[in-house]
Amino acid sequence: NIGMVKNFSFGLSKVDTPYFSMFSDDDVLLPHFYGMAMDGFEQHPEAIFSAGVTISAEFNTPPYTWQPNWPRRYFVPPDDVMAVIETHLPTWTGVLFRKKLCDKIGGVRINLLGSDVEFVLRAAVHYPVVISPRPCAFITRHAGSIGSQNKAALFKQMWQFLDIVDGYDTISDR
């Protein structure tokens, strides 16, 4: 085991199919996930990823969603980038990516906490995405997860993500 982020990065380097998804060993995809995601690609063939709602479940607490319900939306940068962020960037557990995304933007940045969030944001900043309101996955949060355990460090690194948005000159004045 080379560590969670390095494992994801290694896995991305081995993708040889037109589509891929990423999730941890304690996450769960719902049975309709891939069909729902492919429907999104069929409706919007230029989308770089197709996503649904990921339900977050923490031990001994009721599950909650990170994303609000919204109608299936097609988001095109630069005008829609802030709308994706405001409605909440999808959790990569509930995202089906096109392989060509890695060819265009590179892989996971292994030196960041929250590199999964940064990867999804980097995709949405540069390419159209489609997001369904339908739940499609569960992510398990626990006391040892980065998001539960080290929120201060995670939020500090979130500020670095703003550099990605600011670096995209057509939305820097928003």
GROMACS .gro file of N, CA and C in nm, residues 40-137:
model
  294
   40GLY      N    1  -2.629   1.030  -1.927
   40GLY     CA    2  -2.581   1.168  -1.929
   40GLY      C    3  -2.488   1.194  -2.046
   41PHE      N    4  -2.399   1.100  -2.074
   41PHE     CA    5  -2.309   1.114  -2.189
   41PHE      C    6  -2.384   1.109  -2.322
   42GLU      N    7  -2.487   1.025  -2.329
   42GLU     CA    8  -2.566   1.018  -2.452
   42GLU      C    9  -2.638   1.150  -2.479
   43GLN      N   10  -2.690   1.213  -2.372
   43GLN     CA   11  -2.760   1.340  -2.388
   43GLN      C   12  -2.664   1.455  -2.414
   44HIS      N   13  -2.542   1.442  -2.363
   44HIS     CA   14  -2.442   1.550  -2.375
   44HIS      C   15  -2.307   1.487  -2.411
   45PRO      N   16  -2.288   1.450  -2.537
   45PRO     CA   17  -2.167   1.377  -2.577
   45PRO      C   18  -2.036   1.454  -2.558
   46GLU      N   19  -2.043   1.585  -2.543
   46GLU     CA   20  -1.920   1.661  -2.523
   46GLU      C   21  -1.880   1.673  -2.376
   47ALA      N   22  -1.963   1.621  -2.284
   47ALA     CA   23  -1.931   1.627  -2.141
   47ALA      C   24  -1.808   1.542  -2.110
   48ILE      N   25  -1.722   1.593  -2.022
   48ILE     CA   26  -1.601   1.520  -1.984
   48ILE      C   27  -1.629   1.426  -1.867
   49PHE      N   28  -1.732   1.458  -1.787
   49PHE     CA   29  -1.778   1.360  -1.688
   49PHE      C   30  -1.928   1.369  -1.671
   50SER      N   31  -1.985   1.259  -1.621
   50SER     CA   32  -2.128   1.249  -1.593
   50SER      C   33  -2.141   1.203  -1.449
   51ALA      N   34  -2.217   1.277  -1.369
   51ALA     CA   35  -2.222   1.252  -1.226
   51ALA      C   36  -2.365   1.246  -1.174
   52GLY      N   37  -2.379   1.192  -1.055
   52GLY     CA   38  -2.504   1.192  -0.981
   52GLY      C   39  -2.478   1.237  -0.839
   53VAL      N   40  -2.576   1.222  -0.753
   53VAL     CA   41  -2.566   1.262  -0.613
   53VAL      C   42  -2.499   1.150  -0.534
   54THR      N   43  -2.402   1.187  -0.454
   54THR     CA   44  -2.337   1.093  -0.362
   54THR      C   45  -2.391   1.120  -0.223
   55ILE      N   46  -2.441   1.015  -0.159
   55ILE     CA   47  -2.494   1.026  -0.024
   55ILE      C   48  -2.380   0.995   0.072
   56SER      N   49  -2.360   1.084   0.167
   56SER     CA   50  -2.254   1.067   0.265
   56SER      C   51  -2.312   1.001   0.389
   57ALA      N   52  -2.250   0.891   0.431
   57ALA     CA   53  -2.294   0.820   0.550
   57ALA      C   54  -2.179   0.818   0.650
   58GLU      N   55  -2.208   0.862   0.770
   58GLU     CA   56  -2.108   0.860   0.876
   58GLU      C   57  -2.158   0.764   0.982
   59PHE      N   58  -2.067   0.690   1.043
   59PHE     CA   59  -2.108   0.592   1.143
   59PHE      C   60  -2.189   0.658   1.253
   60ASN      N   61  -2.299   0.595   1.291
   60ASN     CA   62  -2.386   0.637   1.401
   60ASN      C   63  -2.454   0.771   1.379
   61THR      N   64  -2.466   0.816   1.256
   61THR     CA   65  -2.540   0.938   1.226
   61THR      C   66  -2.626   0.912   1.102
   62PRO      N   67  -2.736   0.986   1.087
   62PRO     CA   68  -2.817   0.967   0.966
   62PRO      C   69  -2.740   1.009   0.841
   63PRO      N   70  -2.760   0.940   0.729
   63PRO     CA   71  -2.691   0.981   0.606
   63PRO      C   72  -2.739   1.118   0.557
   64TYR      N   73  -2.656   1.187   0.486
   64TYR     CA   74  -2.693   1.314   0.425
   64TYR      C   75  -2.627   1.323   0.289
   65THR      N   76  -2.681   1.411   0.207
   65THR     CA   77  -2.622   1.429   0.074
   65THR      C   78  -2.537   1.554   0.075
   66TRP      N   79  -2.432   1.552  -0.003
   66TRP     CA   80  -2.347   1.669  -0.018
   66TRP      C   81  -2.402   1.761  -0.124
   67GLN      N   82  -2.485   1.709  -0.210
   67GLN     CA   83  -2.540   1.789  -0.318
   67GLN      C   84  -2.690   1.806  -0.297
   68PRO      N   85  -2.741   1.924  -0.326
   68PRO     CA   86  -2.886   1.942  -0.321
   68PRO      C   87  -2.950   1.877  -0.444
   69ASN      N   88  -3.079   1.861  -0.440
   69ASN     CA   89  -3.148   1.812  -0.560
   69ASN      C   90  -3.155   1.923  -0.662
   70TRP      N   91  -3.122   1.894  -0.783
   70TRP     CA   92  -3.135   1.989  -0.893
   70TRP      C   93  -3.173   1.908  -1.015
   71PRO      N   94  -3.235   1.971  -1.112
   71PRO     CA   95  -3.263   1.897  -1.235
   71PRO      C   96  -3.131   1.865  -1.304
   72ARG      N   97  -3.133   1.757  -1.385
   72ARG     CA   98  -3.010   1.726  -1.460
   72ARG      C   99  -2.967   1.855  -1.528
   73ARG      N  100  -2.842   1.887  -1.509
   73ARG     CA  101  -2.791   2.011  -1.564
   73ARG      C  102  -2.667   1.984  -1.645
   74TYR      N  103  -2.651   2.061  -1.745
   74TYR     CA  104  -2.533   2.057  -1.828
   74TYR      C  105  -2.458   2.186  -1.801
   75PHE      N  106  -2.337   2.175  -1.755
   75PHE     CA  107  -2.257   2.290  -1.717
   75PHE      C  108  -2.143   2.309  -1.816
   76VAL      N  109  -2.130   2.430  -1.871
   76VAL     CA  110  -2.026   2.459  -1.969
   76VAL      C  111  -1.940   2.574  -1.916
   77PRO      N  112  -1.808   2.552  -1.906
   77PRO     CA  113  -1.722   2.663  -1.864
   77PRO      C  114  -1.706   2.763  -1.977
   78PRO      N  115  -1.676   2.884  -1.950
   78PRO     CA  116  -1.649   2.938  -1.818
   78PRO      C  117  -1.774   2.985  -1.743
   79ASP      N  118  -1.884   3.008  -1.815
   79ASP     CA  119  -2.002   3.069  -1.753
   79ASP      C  120  -2.062   2.986  -1.640
   80ASP      N  121  -2.056   2.854  -1.648
   80ASP     CA  122  -2.124   2.769  -1.550
   80ASP      C  123  -2.034   2.717  -1.439
   81VAL      N  124  -1.907   2.753  -1.439
   81VAL     CA  125  -1.817   2.698  -1.337
   81VAL      C  126  -1.863   2.734  -1.197
   82MET      N  127  -1.898   2.858  -1.176
   82MET     CA  128  -1.943   2.898  -1.042
   82MET      C  129  -2.074   2.830  -1.006
   83ALA      N  130  -2.160   2.801  -1.102
   83ALA     CA  131  -2.285   2.729  -1.073
   83ALA      C  132  -2.255   2.588  -1.025
   84VAL      N  133  -2.155   2.523  -1.084
   84VAL     CA  134  -2.117   2.389  -1.038
   84VAL      C  135  -2.068   2.397  -0.894
   85ILE      N  136  -1.984   2.495  -0.864
   85ILE     CA  137  -1.930   2.509  -0.729
   85ILE      C  138  -2.040   2.545  -0.631
   86GLU      N  139  -2.131   2.634  -0.669
   86GLU     CA  140  -2.238   2.676  -0.579
   86GLU      C  141  -2.338   2.565  -0.551
   87THR      N  142  -2.369   2.481  -0.650
   87THR     CA  143  -2.462   2.371  -0.625
   87THR      C  144  -2.392   2.257  -0.555
   88HIS      N  145  -2.270   2.253  -0.558
   88HIS     CA  146  -2.172   2.167  -0.493
   88HIS      C  147  -2.109   2.073  -0.592
   89LEU      N  148  -1.981   2.082  -0.596
   89LEU     CA  149  -1.901   1.999  -0.684
   89LEU      C  150  -1.926   1.852  -0.649
   90PRO      N  151  -1.952   1.767  -0.749
   90PRO     CA  152  -1.980   1.626  -0.718
   90PRO      C  153  -1.860   1.558  -0.651
   91THR      N  154  -1.890   1.463  -0.565
   91THR     CA  155  -1.789   1.377  -0.506
   91THR      C  156  -1.749   1.274  -0.611
   92TRP      N  157  -1.620   1.248  -0.631
   92TRP     CA  158  -1.579   1.164  -0.742
   92TRP      C  159  -1.631   1.022  -0.733
   93THR      N  160  -1.678   0.981  -0.615
   93THR     CA  161  -1.739   0.848  -0.603
   93THR      C  162  -1.859   0.836  -0.695
   94GLY      N  163  -1.932   0.943  -0.716
   94GLY     CA  164  -2.051   0.942  -0.800
   94GLY      C  165  -2.027   1.000  -0.939
   95VAL      N  166  -1.905   0.989  -0.989
   95VAL     CA  167  -1.870   1.047  -1.120
   95VAL      C  168  -1.813   0.939  -1.211
   96LEU      N  169  -1.860   0.937  -1.336
   96LEU     CA  170  -1.798   0.856  -1.440
   96LEU      C  171  -1.723   0.952  -1.531
   97PHE      N  172  -1.593   0.932  -1.542
   97PHE     CA  173  -1.506   1.021  -1.619
   97PHE      C  174  -1.475   0.959  -1.755
   98ARG      N  175  -1.450   1.045  -1.852
   98ARG     CA  176  -1.393   0.999  -1.978
   98ARG      C  177  -1.241   0.989  -1.961
   99LYS      N  178  -1.182   0.886  -2.016
   99LYS     CA  179  -1.037   0.865  -2.008
   99LYS      C  180  -0.960   0.983  -2.064
  100LYS      N  181  -1.012   1.044  -2.170
  100LYS     CA  182  -0.939   1.155  -2.233
  100LYS      C  183  -0.919   1.273  -2.138
  101LEU      N  184  -0.994   1.277  -2.026
  101LEU     CA  185  -0.974   1.383  -1.927
  101LEU      C  186  -0.831   1.379  -1.874
  102CYS      N  187  -0.782   1.262  -1.838
  102CYS     CA  188  -0.646   1.251  -1.786
  102CYS      C  189  -0.543   1.290  -1.890
  103ASP      N  190  -0.572   1.259  -2.015
  103ASP     CA  191  -0.481   1.298  -2.122
  103ASP      C  192  -0.475   1.450  -2.135
  104LYS      N  193  -0.584   1.518  -2.100
  104LYS     CA  194  -0.593   1.662  -2.117
  104LYS      C  195  -0.545   1.740  -1.995
  105ILE      N  196  -0.583   1.696  -1.874
  105ILE     CA  197  -0.550   1.774  -1.754
  105ILE      C  198  -0.450   1.705  -1.663
  106GLY      N  199  -0.411   1.584  -1.694
  106GLY     CA  200  -0.319   1.511  -1.607
  106GLY      C  201  -0.397   1.434  -1.501
  107GLY      N  202  -0.325   1.376  -1.410
  107GLY     CA  203  -0.386   1.290  -1.309
  107GLY      C  204  -0.411   1.361  -1.178
  108VAL      N  205  -0.417   1.282  -1.074
  108VAL     CA  206  -0.441   1.330  -0.938
  108VAL      C  207  -0.313   1.393  -0.885
  109ARG      N  208  -0.326   1.506  -0.822
  109ARG     CA  209  -0.211   1.572  -0.760
  109ARG      C  210  -0.187   1.509  -0.623
  110ILE      N  211  -0.081   1.434  -0.612
  110ILE     CA  212  -0.059   1.352  -0.493
  110ILE      C  213  -0.016   1.431  -0.370
  111ASN      N  214   0.018   1.556  -0.385
  111ASN     CA  215   0.066   1.635  -0.272
  111ASN      C  216  -0.045   1.718  -0.206
  112LEU      N  217  -0.169   1.697  -0.244
  112LEU     CA  218  -0.279   1.775  -0.186
  112LEU      C  219  -0.372   1.688  -0.103
  113LEU      N  220  -0.410   1.736   0.016
  113LEU     CA  221  -0.526   1.680   0.083
  113LEU      C  222  -0.645   1.721  -0.003
  114GLY      N  223  -0.741   1.636  -0.017
  114GLY     CA  224  -0.856   1.673  -0.100
  114GLY      C  225  -0.823   1.672  -0.247
  115SER      N  226  -0.726   1.589  -0.288
  115SER     CA  227  -0.688   1.584  -0.429
  115SER      C  228  -0.804   1.535  -0.515
  116ASP      N  229  -0.897   1.462  -0.456
  116ASP     CA  230  -1.015   1.418  -0.532
  116ASP      C  231  -1.102   1.537  -0.569
  117VAL      N  232  -1.122   1.628  -0.474
  117VAL     CA  233  -1.201   1.749  -0.499
  117VAL      C  234  -1.132   1.835  -0.604
  118GLU      N  235  -1.002   1.849  -0.592
  118GLU     CA  236  -0.925   1.930  -0.686
  118GLU      C  237  -0.933   1.871  -0.827
  119PHE      N  238  -0.928   1.739  -0.841
  119PHE     CA  239  -0.935   1.674  -0.971
  119PHE      C  240  -1.069   1.702  -1.038
  120VAL      N  241  -1.178   1.688  -0.962
  120VAL     CA  242  -1.312   1.714  -1.017
  120VAL      C  243  -1.326   1.861  -1.054
  121LEU      N  244  -1.277   1.951  -0.969
  121LEU     CA  245  -1.283   2.094  -0.996
  121LEU      C  246  -1.203   2.129  -1.121
  122ARG      N  247  -1.085   2.072  -1.133
  122ARG     CA  248  -1.001   2.099  -1.251
  122ARG      C  249  -1.073   2.057  -1.379
  123ALA      N  250  -1.143   1.946  -1.373
  123ALA     CA  251  -1.220   1.901  -1.491
  123ALA      C  252  -1.332   2.000  -1.522
  124ALA      N  253  -1.408   2.040  -1.421
  124ALA     CA  254  -1.524   2.128  -1.442
  124ALA      C  255  -1.483   2.268  -1.486
  125VAL      N  256  -1.365   2.312  -1.448
  125VAL     CA  257  -1.318   2.444  -1.488
  125VAL      C  258  -1.288   2.449  -1.638
  126HIS      N  259  -1.245   2.337  -1.693
  126HIS     CA  260  -1.199   2.336  -1.832
  126HIS      C  261  -1.293   2.271  -1.932
  127TYR      N  262  -1.384   2.185  -1.887
  127TYR     CA  263  -1.466   2.107  -1.980
  127TYR      C  264  -1.611   2.100  -1.935
  128PRO      N  265  -1.704   2.084  -2.029
  128PRO     CA  266  -1.845   2.067  -1.993
  128PRO      C  267  -1.866   1.940  -1.911
  129VAL      N  268  -1.961   1.946  -1.818
  129VAL     CA  269  -1.996   1.832  -1.734
  129VAL      C  270  -2.148   1.822  -1.725
  130VAL      N  271  -2.197   1.702  -1.697
  130VAL     CA  272  -2.340   1.681  -1.678
  130VAL      C  273  -2.360   1.617  -1.540
  131ILE      N  274  -2.459   1.668  -1.467
  131ILE     CA  275  -2.485   1.620  -1.331
  131ILE      C  276  -2.634   1.589  -1.316
  132SER      N  277  -2.664   1.469  -1.271
  132SER     CA  278  -2.801   1.424  -1.249
  132SER      C  279  -2.840   1.445  -1.103
  133PRO      N  280  -2.968   1.468  -1.075
  133PRO     CA  281  -3.012   1.481  -0.936
  133PRO      C  282  -3.032   1.345  -0.869
  134ARG      N  283  -3.013   1.237  -0.940
  134ARG     CA  284  -3.042   1.104  -0.888
  134ARG      C  285  -2.927   1.052  -0.801
  135PRO      N  286  -2.956   1.005  -0.680
  135PRO     CA  287  -2.851   0.943  -0.599
  135PRO      C  288  -2.793   0.822  -0.671
  136CYS      N  289  -2.662   0.807  -0.665
  136CYS     CA  290  -2.597   0.697  -0.738
  136CYS      C  291  -2.487   0.628  -0.659
  137ALA      N  292  -2.452   0.682  -0.541
  137ALA     CA  293  -2.343   0.623  -0.465
  137ALA      C  294  -2.352   0.665  -0.318
   0.00000   0.00000   0.00000
